[in-house]
Amino acid sequence: MRSELLALRAGHVFDGVNVGPSGMVLVEDGVIRDVDFTGASPPEHAAVTDFGPDGWLLPGLIDAHVHLCWDGTKDAVEHVASHDHEAVLETARASAATTLTTGVTTVRDLGDRDYLTLALREQMPPTERPDIVAAGPPITTHGGHCYFLGGEADGADALLAAVRNRAARGCDVVKVMASGGMMTPGSNSLHQQYDRSDLRLIADEAHQLGLTVAAHAHAVPTIADVADAGFDTIEHFSFLTAEGVGLRQDLVDEVVRRGTFISLTVGILPGDTPPAPAVAAHLAALWDLVAKVIASGARIVPGTDAGITADKPHGVYPHALTQLAELGMPNRDVLRCATSEAAEAVGRAGRKGVLRPGADADVLALGSSPVDDISAVADIRAVYRAGHRVR
Ligand SMILES: [Zn+2]
């Protein structure tokens, strides 16, 4: 029996890189078979869904930094640290389902607890959740930032074992808490947790095993060291100093020169929910910094950090894209960052973030133009995951 051929049509297509007119995307067995911009008629046996002349087709969106095990409430730290495995898995299941309905079809989870996102990937059918690029628990020092997630390791032998263990379990990426962070009581964002040689050891071993490496880095010297160690993505990139926020242009230039991806922490729910106090104190300076990083020509990917606080619930991603546009990124660049660029950053180039033959059929249909107004990414008409319509 021949599997069903789907023909998705709309007045406009963004294929992850370029915008084309009157497009048609042909889908079979969960994979894109063809993309047509010539206005050709669908094959006779295809099941056709037409989103109309104002409709847009684009690749499913990619969030480069989420925490599915965290419940997106003001008590998220306490919950993820203290609940039993089944309860945390239940949270992760709900987070994944919510995320998918907002058109985010791939997430990179940069900090679960006890490898529970790997269990989630086993248990939850792919068509009910985004594709998950998993880090497992972040590698951190004993008692360091997010130690309660189960990833404590100190010293060269333990660090090598930690990287190898993640590779053996099936993680895709190694996440390292290179500096302290704001969410952990007693942790200081200005404190560097691993020195340059440890960071290089981790990065080299991960690359050797075919994994990418992501560094959580707030402090200025830490940003310098993870860039030098060859990390693939730098999370937050916030240039925190004792005085506030101090962008170092030479470091930004160095990161641009290396082509390192900067995973900018954007996306806050509008309204009354206050950000974490440590963040609120620097918010205006941080947005100013993001605007400067955007203007620098760095390779940027949006990462929401969804789940960690009440102003960052799962599903917040469309606000991240709106915010990048507000801070000066042209809409087409926002779309590219959220799709093909993000796919490359998270190690899924060619399979995700593009509408191309052979790519997974993760497709988003919008009712209006995201090039004219980026908030159209929330004007969702349909979401397809591996060829299945999930919304
Ligand atoms: Zn995070």
Tab-separated table of C-alpha atoms and ligand atoms in Angstrom:
chain	number	residue	atom	x	y	z
A	1	MET	CA	0.000	0.000	0.000
A	2	ARG	CA	1.311	3.420	-0.939
A	3	SER	CA	1.642	5.777	2.046
A	4	GLU	CA	-0.333	8.986	1.821
A	5	LEU	CA	1.202	11.906	-0.027
A	6	LEU	CA	0.407	15.332	1.459
A	7	ALA	CA	0.550	18.527	-0.561
A	8	LEU	CA	0.676	21.683	1.595
A	9	ARG	CA	0.130	24.895	-0.333
A	10	ALA	CA	0.259	28.587	0.562
A	11	GLY	CA	0.753	31.939	-1.113
A	12	HIS	CA	4.247	32.256	0.365
A	13	VAL	CA	7.019	29.991	1.585
A	14	PHE	CA	10.028	30.701	3.780
A	15	ASP	CA	12.281	27.670	3.318
A	16	GLY	CA	14.635	28.429	6.226
A	17	VAL	CA	16.852	30.711	4.142
A	18	ASN	CA	14.843	32.407	1.385
A	19	VAL	CA	11.309	33.584	0.768
A	20	GLY	CA	9.525	32.222	-2.289
A	21	PRO	CA	6.106	32.757	-3.830
A	22	SER	CA	3.157	30.359	-4.207
A	23	GLY	CA	4.813	27.344	-2.753
A	24	MET	CA	3.906	23.723	-2.366
A	25	VAL	CA	5.531	21.287	0.046
A	26	LEU	CA	5.087	17.580	-0.665
A	27	VAL	CA	5.290	15.277	2.346
A	28	GLU	CA	5.456	11.493	2.512
A	29	ASP	CA	6.397	9.148	5.376
A	30	GLY	CA	7.152	12.111	7.645
A	31	VAL	CA	9.763	13.510	5.266
A	32	ILE	CA	9.684	16.381	2.765
A	33	ARG	CA	9.797	14.907	-0.759
A	34	ASP	CA	9.756	18.117	-2.769
A	35	VAL	CA	9.318	21.884	-2.485
A	36	ASP	CA	7.924	23.724	-5.496
A	37	PHE	CA	7.909	27.468	-6.149
A	38	THR	CA	6.645	27.342	-9.738
A	39	GLY	CA	2.936	27.158	-8.997
A	40	ALA	CA	2.760	23.556	-10.241
A	41	SER	CA	-0.401	21.533	-9.597
A	42	PRO	CA	-0.269	18.909	-6.859
A	43	PRO	CA	0.105	15.273	-7.934
A	44	GLU	CA	-3.305	13.685	-8.590
A	45	HIS	CA	-3.206	11.232	-5.673
A	46	ALA	CA	-2.038	13.808	-3.087
A	47	ALA	CA	-4.206	14.956	-0.171
A	48	VAL	CA	-4.117	18.751	-0.572
A	49	THR	CA	-4.310	21.348	2.218
A	50	ASP	CA	-4.282	24.912	0.918
A	51	PHE	CA	-3.630	27.751	3.382
A	52	GLY	CA	-4.661	30.374	0.848
A	53	PRO	CA	-3.007	33.371	-0.830
A	54	ASP	CA	-2.221	35.100	2.508
A	55	GLY	CA	-0.898	31.906	4.085
A	56	TRP	CA	2.754	31.159	4.797
A	57	LEU	CA	4.613	27.872	5.104
A	58	LEU	CA	7.846	27.728	7.059
A	59	PRO	CA	10.000	25.146	8.829
A	60	GLY	CA	9.007	24.306	12.391
A	61	LEU	CA	10.770	26.647	14.830
A	62	ILE	CA	13.721	25.705	17.042
A	63	ASP	CA	14.278	26.798	20.644
A	64	ALA	CA	17.998	26.395	21.393
A	65	HIS	CA	17.638	26.491	25.187
A	66	VAL	CA	14.792	25.018	27.237
A	67	HIS	CA	14.309	23.028	30.429
A	68	LEU	CA	11.409	20.622	29.932
A	69	CYS	CA	11.696	19.187	33.462
A	70	TRP	CA	11.159	22.648	34.983
A	71	ASP	CA	7.544	23.672	35.355
A	72	GLY	CA	7.696	27.417	34.585
A	73	THR	CA	6.406	28.563	37.969
A	74	LYS	CA	8.041	30.732	40.610
A	75	ASP	CA	8.804	27.503	42.509
A	76	ALA	CA	10.399	25.736	39.539
A	77	VAL	CA	13.774	25.195	41.260
A	78	GLU	CA	12.203	23.645	44.330
A	79	HIS	CA	9.935	21.421	42.228
A	80	VAL	CA	12.609	20.072	39.903
A	81	ALA	CA	14.994	19.525	42.820
A	82	SER	CA	12.572	17.774	45.166
A	83	HIS	CA	9.879	15.943	43.181
A	84	ASP	CA	10.210	12.247	42.396
A	85	HIS	CA	11.082	10.995	38.915
A	86	GLU	CA	7.505	10.276	37.861
A	87	ALA	CA	6.339	13.768	38.840
A	88	VAL	CA	9.243	15.445	37.019
A	89	LEU	CA	8.576	13.286	33.944
A	90	GLU	CA	4.931	14.339	34.048
A	91	THR	CA	6.047	17.997	34.055
A	92	ALA	CA	8.371	17.327	31.114
A	93	ARG	CA	5.558	15.628	29.191
A	94	ALA	CA	3.270	18.633	29.671
A	95	SER	CA	6.079	21.085	28.799
A	96	ALA	CA	6.827	19.222	25.570
A	97	ALA	CA	3.173	19.082	24.495
A	98	THR	CA	2.647	22.807	25.156
A	99	THR	CA	5.830	23.744	23.297
A	100	LEU	CA	4.800	21.794	20.197
A	101	THR	CA	1.452	23.600	19.883
A	102	THR	CA	3.301	26.944	19.574
A	103	GLY	CA	5.044	25.758	16.403
A	104	VAL	CA	8.343	24.862	18.095
A	105	THR	CA	9.110	21.438	16.621
A	106	THR	CA	12.683	21.088	17.912
A	107	VAL	CA	14.062	22.000	21.319
A	108	ARG	CA	17.520	21.694	22.772
A	109	ASP	CA	17.107	20.772	26.427
A	110	LEU	CA	20.109	22.171	28.281
A	111	GLY	CA	19.449	20.814	31.728
A	112	ASP	CA	17.131	18.025	32.786
A	113	ARG	CA	17.338	16.083	36.019
A	114	ASP	CA	18.853	12.614	36.119
A	115	TYR	CA	18.585	12.150	32.310
A	116	LEU	CA	14.787	12.261	32.394
A	117	THR	CA	14.523	13.864	28.934
A	118	LEU	CA	16.078	10.664	27.531
A	119	ALA	CA	13.290	8.699	29.215
A	120	LEU	CA	10.774	11.202	27.833
A	121	ARG	CA	12.131	10.669	24.317
A	122	GLU	CA	11.633	6.922	24.751
A	123	GLN	CA	8.159	7.118	26.214
A	124	MET	CA	6.423	9.947	24.375
A	125	PRO	CA	5.558	9.427	20.688
A	126	PRO	CA	7.575	11.814	18.461
A	127	THR	CA	4.418	13.286	16.968
A	128	GLU	CA	3.213	14.446	20.418
A	129	ARG	CA	6.356	16.384	21.310
A	130	PRO	CA	9.129	18.422	19.677
A	131	ASP	CA	12.288	16.635	18.621
A	132	ILE	CA	14.538	16.839	21.676
A	133	VAL	CA	18.264	17.556	21.428
A	134	ALA	CA	19.245	16.427	24.910
A	135	ALA	CA	22.082	17.400	27.231
A	136	GLY	CA	21.015	15.410	30.297
A	137	PRO	CA	22.007	17.113	33.544
A	138	PRO	CA	24.475	19.985	33.083
A	139	ILE	CA	28.036	19.296	34.213
A	140	THR	CA	28.659	21.428	37.280
A	141	THR	CA	30.980	21.585	40.292
A	142	HIS	CA	30.054	19.982	43.622
A	143	GLY	CA	27.450	22.267	45.138
A	144	GLY	CA	27.746	24.510	42.046
A	145	HIS	CA	25.111	26.043	39.787
A	146	CYS	CA	22.179	23.593	39.431
A	147	TYR	CA	24.023	20.844	41.339
A	148	PHE	CA	20.604	19.414	42.262
A	149	LEU	CA	20.076	18.200	38.691
A	150	GLY	CA	22.605	15.395	39.219
A	151	GLY	CA	25.593	16.456	37.096
A	152	GLU	CA	28.332	17.233	39.655
A	153	ALA	CA	31.899	16.540	38.493
A	154	ASP	CA	35.288	17.980	39.494
A	155	GLY	CA	38.774	17.200	38.212
A	156	ALA	CA	39.984	15.891	34.847
A	157	ASP	CA	39.099	12.211	35.390
A	158	ALA	CA	35.566	12.920	36.573
A	159	LEU	CA	34.990	15.433	33.776
A	160	LEU	CA	36.114	12.983	31.085
A	161	ALA	CA	33.918	10.288	32.635
A	162	ALA	CA	30.971	12.702	32.699
A	163	VAL	CA	31.317	13.494	28.985
A	164	ARG	CA	31.730	9.798	28.052
A	165	ASN	CA	28.747	8.840	30.184
A	166	ARG	CA	26.551	11.367	28.352
A	167	ALA	CA	27.705	10.072	24.966
A	168	ALA	CA	27.081	6.462	25.996
A	169	ARG	CA	23.570	7.244	27.205
A	170	GLY	CA	22.619	8.925	23.927
A	171	CYS	CA	22.847	12.624	24.760
A	172	ASP	CA	23.444	14.915	21.771
A	173	VAL	CA	25.136	17.800	23.512
A	174	VAL	CA	27.189	18.413	26.648
A	175	LYS	CA	26.137	21.380	28.759
A	176	VAL	CA	28.655	22.872	31.149
A	177	MET	CA	27.988	25.397	33.864
A	178	ALA	CA	31.186	27.335	33.210
A	179	SER	CA	30.171	30.144	35.561
A	180	GLY	CA	27.815	30.298	38.496
A	181	GLY	CA	24.180	31.220	37.936
A	182	MET	CA	21.227	33.115	39.297
A	183	MET	CA	18.776	30.304	40.022
A	184	THR	CA	20.867	28.421	42.586
A	185	PRO	CA	20.972	29.669	46.169
A	186	GLY	CA	24.601	30.379	47.091
A	187	SER	CA	25.838	30.418	43.482
A	188	ASN	CA	27.461	33.560	42.091
A	189	SER	CA	27.249	34.328	38.358
A	190	LEU	CA	30.611	36.098	38.520
A	191	HIS	CA	32.348	33.011	39.847
A	192	GLN	CA	34.054	30.773	37.281
A	193	GLN	CA	33.438	27.100	38.048
A	194	TYR	CA	35.999	25.482	35.693
A	195	ASP	CA	39.336	26.808	34.514
A	196	ARG	CA	40.390	27.092	30.907
A	197	SER	CA	42.148	23.708	30.787
A	198	ASP	CA	39.102	21.878	32.196
A	199	LEU	CA	36.853	23.635	29.676
A	200	ARG	CA	39.116	22.644	26.814
A	201	LEU	CA	39.244	19.046	28.062
A	202	ILE	CA	35.436	18.853	28.079
A	203	ALA	CA	35.047	20.480	24.657
A	204	ASP	CA	37.688	18.299	23.008
A	205	GLU	CA	36.318	15.064	24.471
A	206	ALA	CA	32.747	15.931	23.481
A	207	HIS	CA	33.794	16.750	19.915
A	208	GLN	CA	35.847	13.556	19.757
A	209	LEU	CA	32.685	11.607	20.615
A	210	GLY	CA	30.558	13.490	18.065
A	211	LEU	CA	28.685	15.657	20.547
A	212	THR	CA	28.378	19.435	20.546
A	213	VAL	CA	29.188	21.519	23.635
A	214	ALA	CA	27.252	24.386	25.166
A	215	ALA	CA	28.548	26.626	27.936
A	216	HIS	CA	26.515	28.569	30.441
A	217	ALA	CA	28.596	31.735	30.797
A	218	HIS	CA	27.681	35.008	32.510
A	219	ALA	CA	31.010	36.410	33.693
A	220	VAL	CA	33.348	38.202	31.277
A	221	PRO	CA	36.495	36.044	31.878
A	222	THR	CA	34.345	32.910	31.594
A	223	ILE	CA	33.016	34.032	28.204
A	224	ALA	CA	36.620	34.540	27.062
A	225	ASP	CA	37.649	31.068	28.230
A	226	VAL	CA	34.732	29.127	26.686
A	227	ALA	CA	35.214	30.916	23.367
A	228	ASP	CA	38.894	29.983	23.475
A	229	ALA	CA	38.092	26.370	24.424
A	230	GLY	CA	36.054	25.950	21.227
A	231	PHE	CA	32.536	25.634	22.591
A	232	ASP	CA	29.876	25.468	19.857
A	233	THR	CA	27.339	27.672	21.608
A	234	ILE	CA	27.670	30.183	24.430
A	235	GLU	CA	24.525	30.508	26.512
A	236	HIS	CA	23.409	33.861	27.977
A	237	PHE	CA	26.571	35.763	26.900
A	238	SER	CA	25.620	38.413	29.424
A	239	PHE	CA	29.000	39.984	30.301
A	240	LEU	CA	28.114	40.360	33.954
A	241	THR	CA	30.583	42.266	36.122
A	242	ALA	CA	30.547	43.402	39.742
A	243	GLU	CA	29.246	46.757	38.496
A	244	GLY	CA	26.520	45.399	36.196
A	245	VAL	CA	26.853	44.583	32.519
A	246	GLY	CA	30.084	45.343	30.675
A	247	LEU	CA	30.180	44.294	27.026
A	248	ARG	CA	33.718	43.627	25.795
A	249	GLN	CA	33.710	44.375	22.081
A	250	ASP	CA	37.013	42.535	21.509
A	251	LEU	CA	35.406	39.341	22.829
A	252	VAL	CA	32.338	39.814	20.645
A	253	ASP	CA	34.667	40.312	17.658
A	254	GLU	CA	36.569	37.139	18.585
A	255	VAL	CA	33.340	35.120	18.755
A	256	VAL	CA	32.236	36.551	15.394
A	257	ARG	CA	35.615	35.613	13.906
A	258	ARG	CA	35.324	32.029	15.205
A	259	GLY	CA	31.704	31.657	14.062
A	260	THR	CA	30.641	30.523	17.534
A	261	PHE	CA	26.884	30.582	18.027
A	262	ILE	CA	25.554	32.907	20.695
A	263	SER	CA	22.426	31.536	22.306
A	264	LEU	CA	20.735	34.733	23.442
A	265	THR	CA	18.361	34.402	26.361
A	266	VAL	CA	15.261	36.184	25.080
A	267	GLY	CA	11.528	35.729	25.483
A	268	ILE	CA	9.620	36.958	28.499
A	269	LEU	CA	5.889	36.697	28.962
A	270	PRO	CA	4.434	40.205	28.755
A	271	GLY	CA	2.380	41.241	31.755
A	272	ASP	CA	2.684	41.394	35.480
A	273	THR	CA	4.930	38.427	36.178
A	274	PRO	CA	8.229	39.882	37.406
A	275	PRO	CA	11.518	38.329	36.269
A	276	ALA	CA	13.862	36.811	38.862
A	277	PRO	CA	15.294	39.636	41.040
A	278	ALA	CA	18.889	38.945	39.946
A	279	VAL	CA	17.787	39.410	36.327
A	280	ALA	CA	15.455	42.360	36.961
A	281	ALA	CA	18.319	44.440	38.369
A	282	HIS	CA	20.155	44.295	35.038
A	283	LEU	CA	17.286	44.005	32.568
A	284	ALA	CA	17.647	47.360	30.778
A	285	ALA	CA	21.422	46.898	30.476
A	286	LEU	CA	20.961	43.326	29.211
A	287	TRP	CA	18.562	44.408	26.444
A	288	ASP	CA	21.008	47.108	25.443
A	289	LEU	CA	23.718	44.431	25.271
A	290	VAL	CA	21.528	42.161	23.126
A	291	ALA	CA	20.945	45.029	20.699
A	292	LYS	CA	24.713	45.545	20.415
A	293	VAL	CA	25.361	41.825	19.888
A	294	ILE	CA	22.716	41.767	17.134
A	295	ALA	CA	24.390	44.743	15.450
A	296	SER	CA	27.812	43.024	15.662
A	297	GLY	CA	26.948	40.411	13.021
A	298	ALA	CA	27.396	37.469	15.415
A	299	ARG	CA	25.666	34.154	14.682
A	300	ILE	CA	22.701	34.293	17.000
A	301	VAL	CA	20.134	31.699	17.985
A	302	PRO	CA	17.152	32.308	20.254
A	303	GLY	CA	17.071	30.327	23.485
A	304	THR	CA	14.267	31.099	25.878
A	305	ASP	CA	15.421	29.216	29.000
A	306	ALA	CA	11.726	28.243	29.161
A	307	GLY	CA	10.659	26.579	32.381
A	308	ILE	CA	12.986	28.269	34.855
A	309	THR	CA	10.673	31.012	36.112
A	310	ALA	CA	7.047	32.177	35.969
A	311	ASP	CA	7.795	34.796	33.292
A	312	LYS	CA	9.338	32.065	31.115
A	313	PRO	CA	6.666	29.375	30.817
A	314	HIS	CA	6.849	26.692	28.129
A	315	GLY	CA	5.295	28.179	25.003
A	316	VAL	CA	6.974	31.592	25.486
A	317	TYR	CA	9.022	31.249	22.273
A	318	PRO	CA	6.987	33.582	19.983
A	319	HIS	CA	7.792	36.407	22.423
A	320	ALA	CA	11.520	35.660	21.975
A	321	LEU	CA	11.218	36.304	18.246
A	322	THR	CA	9.210	39.489	18.760
A	323	GLN	CA	11.850	40.684	21.171
A	324	LEU	CA	14.752	40.048	18.784
A	325	ALA	CA	12.916	42.133	16.186
A	326	GLU	CA	12.276	44.912	18.708
A	327	LEU	CA	15.988	44.948	19.558
A	328	GLY	CA	16.933	45.576	15.952
A	329	MET	CA	17.083	42.266	14.114
A	330	PRO	CA	15.358	42.380	10.692
A	331	ASN	CA	12.386	39.988	10.496
A	332	ARG	CA	13.949	37.783	7.814
A	333	ASP	CA	17.041	37.374	9.995
A	334	VAL	CA	14.859	36.495	12.978
A	335	LEU	CA	13.214	33.753	10.904
A	336	ARG	CA	16.589	32.438	9.733
A	337	CYS	CA	17.958	32.397	13.314
A	338	ALA	CA	14.884	30.505	14.496
A	339	THR	CA	15.134	27.836	11.775
A	340	SER	CA	18.190	27.011	9.617
A	341	GLU	CA	20.748	28.778	11.834
A	342	ALA	CA	19.342	27.222	14.992
A	343	ALA	CA	19.353	23.782	13.334
A	344	GLU	CA	23.050	24.153	12.654
A	345	ALA	CA	23.736	25.377	16.188
A	346	VAL	CA	21.976	22.410	17.793
A	347	GLY	CA	23.514	19.830	15.450
A	348	ARG	CA	20.474	19.134	13.237
A	349	ALA	CA	21.562	20.924	10.052
A	350	GLY	CA	19.745	19.708	6.939
A	351	ARG	CA	17.194	17.654	8.907
A	352	LYS	CA	15.526	20.528	10.765
A	353	GLY	CA	14.960	24.211	10.148
A	354	VAL	CA	14.619	23.913	6.373
A	355	LEU	CA	11.930	23.047	3.851
A	356	ARG	CA	14.085	20.952	1.545
A	357	PRO	CA	13.776	17.466	0.067
A	358	GLY	CA	14.960	14.957	2.658
A	359	ALA	CA	14.333	17.168	5.698
A	360	ASP	CA	11.912	16.053	8.400
A	361	ALA	CA	8.384	17.276	7.643
A	362	ASP	CA	8.178	19.640	10.626
A	363	VAL	CA	6.171	22.464	9.084
A	364	LEU	CA	4.393	25.542	10.363
A	365	ALA	CA	1.514	27.235	8.504
A	366	LEU	CA	0.752	30.877	9.372
A	367	GLY	CA	-2.211	33.039	8.396
A	368	SER	CA	-0.188	36.181	7.631
A	369	SER	CA	3.312	37.374	6.792
A	370	PRO	CA	6.050	37.056	9.457
A	371	VAL	CA	8.309	39.093	7.158
A	372	ASP	CA	5.938	42.073	7.431
A	373	ASP	CA	5.255	41.536	11.138
A	374	ILE	CA	7.175	38.958	13.165
A	375	SER	CA	4.289	38.548	15.625
A	376	ALA	CA	2.586	36.574	12.814
A	377	VAL	CA	4.520	33.553	14.157
A	378	ALA	CA	1.676	33.347	16.680
A	379	ASP	CA	-0.980	33.497	13.890
A	380	ILE	CA	-0.814	29.713	13.553
A	381	ARG	CA	-3.058	27.817	11.128
A	382	ALA	CA	-1.379	24.428	11.438
A	383	VAL	CA	1.616	22.646	12.930
A	384	TYR	CA	3.003	19.456	11.388
A	385	ARG	CA	5.462	17.238	13.196
A	386	ALA	CA	7.036	14.474	11.112
A	387	GLY	CA	4.194	14.902	8.638
A	388	HIS	CA	1.437	14.580	11.256
A	389	ARG	CA	-0.841	17.540	11.762
A	390	VAL	CA	-0.756	18.241	15.494
A	391	ARG	CA	-2.651	21.532	15.436
B	1	ZN	ZN	19.155	27.337	31.178
